[in-house]
Amino acid sequence: MRRTIISFEIPPATLGMLDTASQAKGFTDLQRMEIGLFVSVLSLAAAAIVETVRLRLARDLDLLENFAIGFV
């Protein structure tokens, strides 16, 4: 698992506290679910952008000729 964000490295010991921090007082169960769904949407958007860039680069480098991709 990559623990680096830009030039900042997340220490492994802090990964376990993310669960604890997410259950801090002040957020209702519904708000925690909404935050989780929002983070999911952001991660799907990031994956879509990465895939779009990857396909564009593969097309520019002429690497798609051996693959059957219907949406190219």
mmCIF file of C-alpha atoms in Angstrom:
data_model
loop_
_atom_site.group_PDB
_atom_site.id
_atom_site.type_symbol
_atom_site.label_atom_id
_atom_site.label_comp_id
_atom_site.label_asym_id
_atom_site.label_seq_id
_atom_site.Cartn_x
_atom_site.Cartn_y
_atom_site.Cartn_z
ATOM 1 C CA MET A 1 0.000 0.000 0.000
ATOM 2 C CA ARG A 2 1.377 3.374 -0.960
ATOM 3 C CA ARG A 3 1.409 5.630 2.056
ATOM 4 C CA THR A 4 2.784 8.695 0.278
ATOM 5 C CA ILE A 5 0.641 11.673 -0.688
ATOM 6 C CA ILE A 6 2.659 14.079 -2.855
ATOM 7 C CA SER A 7 5.794 14.347 -0.653
ATOM 8 C CA PHE A 8 4.140 13.481 2.676
ATOM 9 C CA GLU A 9 4.461 9.905 3.963
ATOM 10 C CA ILE A 10 1.745 8.590 6.274
ATOM 11 C CA PRO A 11 3.241 6.533 9.129
ATOM 12 C CA PRO A 12 1.828 2.965 9.309
ATOM 13 C CA ALA A 13 0.820 3.355 12.957
ATOM 14 C CA THR A 14 -1.604 6.173 12.105
ATOM 15 C CA LEU A 15 -3.652 4.071 9.683
ATOM 16 C CA GLY A 16 -5.409 2.356 12.585
ATOM 17 C CA MET A 17 -6.499 5.666 14.076
ATOM 18 C CA LEU A 18 -8.455 6.622 10.952
ATOM 19 C CA ASP A 19 -11.275 4.363 12.097
ATOM 20 C CA THR A 20 -11.222 5.907 15.563
ATOM 21 C CA ALA A 21 -11.135 9.438 14.170
ATOM 22 C CA SER A 22 -14.081 8.717 11.905
ATOM 23 C CA GLN A 23 -16.185 7.798 14.923
ATOM 24 C CA ALA A 24 -15.465 11.033 16.809
ATOM 25 C CA LYS A 25 -18.387 12.751 18.455
ATOM 26 C CA GLY A 26 -20.087 15.456 16.474
ATOM 27 C CA PHE A 27 -21.019 13.317 13.477
ATOM 28 C CA THR A 28 -24.236 11.356 13.346
ATOM 29 C CA ASP A 29 -24.395 7.948 11.713
ATOM 30 C CA LEU A 30 -26.082 9.480 8.676
ATOM 31 C CA GLN A 31 -23.361 12.116 8.322
ATOM 32 C CA ARG A 32 -20.653 9.437 8.502
ATOM 33 C CA MET A 33 -22.435 7.496 5.748
ATOM 34 C CA GLU A 34 -22.695 10.641 3.627
ATOM 35 C CA ILE A 35 -18.985 11.361 4.085
ATOM 36 C CA GLY A 36 -18.160 7.773 3.117
ATOM 37 C CA LEU A 37 -20.290 7.989 -0.016
ATOM 38 C CA PHE A 38 -18.704 11.320 -0.939
ATOM 39 C CA VAL A 39 -15.210 9.840 -0.557
ATOM 40 C CA SER A 40 -16.318 6.886 -2.713
ATOM 41 C CA VAL A 41 -17.509 9.249 -5.434
ATOM 42 C CA LEU A 42 -14.198 11.128 -5.299
ATOM 43 C CA SER A 43 -12.227 7.894 -5.601
ATOM 44 C CA LEU A 44 -14.318 6.731 -8.565
ATOM 45 C CA ALA A 45 -13.831 10.097 -10.258
ATOM 46 C CA ALA A 46 -10.073 9.867 -9.702
ATOM 47 C CA ALA A 47 -10.037 6.326 -11.145
ATOM 48 C CA ALA A 48 -11.992 7.507 -14.202
ATOM 49 C CA ILE A 49 -9.539 10.354 -14.799
ATOM 50 C CA VAL A 50 -6.539 8.044 -14.450
ATOM 51 C CA GLU A 51 -8.078 5.519 -16.856
ATOM 52 C CA THR A 52 -8.889 8.241 -19.401
ATOM 53 C CA VAL A 53 -5.316 9.529 -19.294
ATOM 54 C CA ARG A 54 -3.958 5.976 -19.514
ATOM 55 C CA LEU A 55 -6.040 5.166 -22.579
ATOM 56 C CA ARG A 56 -5.128 8.453 -24.260
ATOM 57 C CA LEU A 57 -1.428 7.767 -23.647
ATOM 58 C CA ALA A 58 -1.746 4.194 -24.932
ATOM 59 C CA ARG A 59 -3.523 5.485 -28.045
ATOM 60 C CA ASP A 60 -0.851 8.139 -28.629
ATOM 61 C CA LEU A 61 1.931 5.551 -28.275
ATOM 62 C CA ASP A 62 0.051 3.173 -30.584
ATOM 63 C CA LEU A 63 -0.192 0.406 -27.986
ATOM 64 C CA LEU A 64 -3.851 -0.486 -28.508
ATOM 65 C CA GLU A 65 -3.567 -2.437 -31.743
ATOM 66 C CA ASN A 66 -3.325 -5.821 -29.976
ATOM 67 C CA PHE A 67 -6.272 -5.245 -27.661
ATOM 68 C CA ALA A 68 -9.985 -5.354 -28.402
ATOM 69 C CA ILE A 69 -11.379 -2.350 -26.550
ATOM 70 C CA GLY A 70 -14.829 -1.378 -27.698
ATOM 71 C CA PHE A 71 -14.878 2.187 -26.396
ATOM 72 C CA VAL A 72 -11.663 3.469 -27.965
#
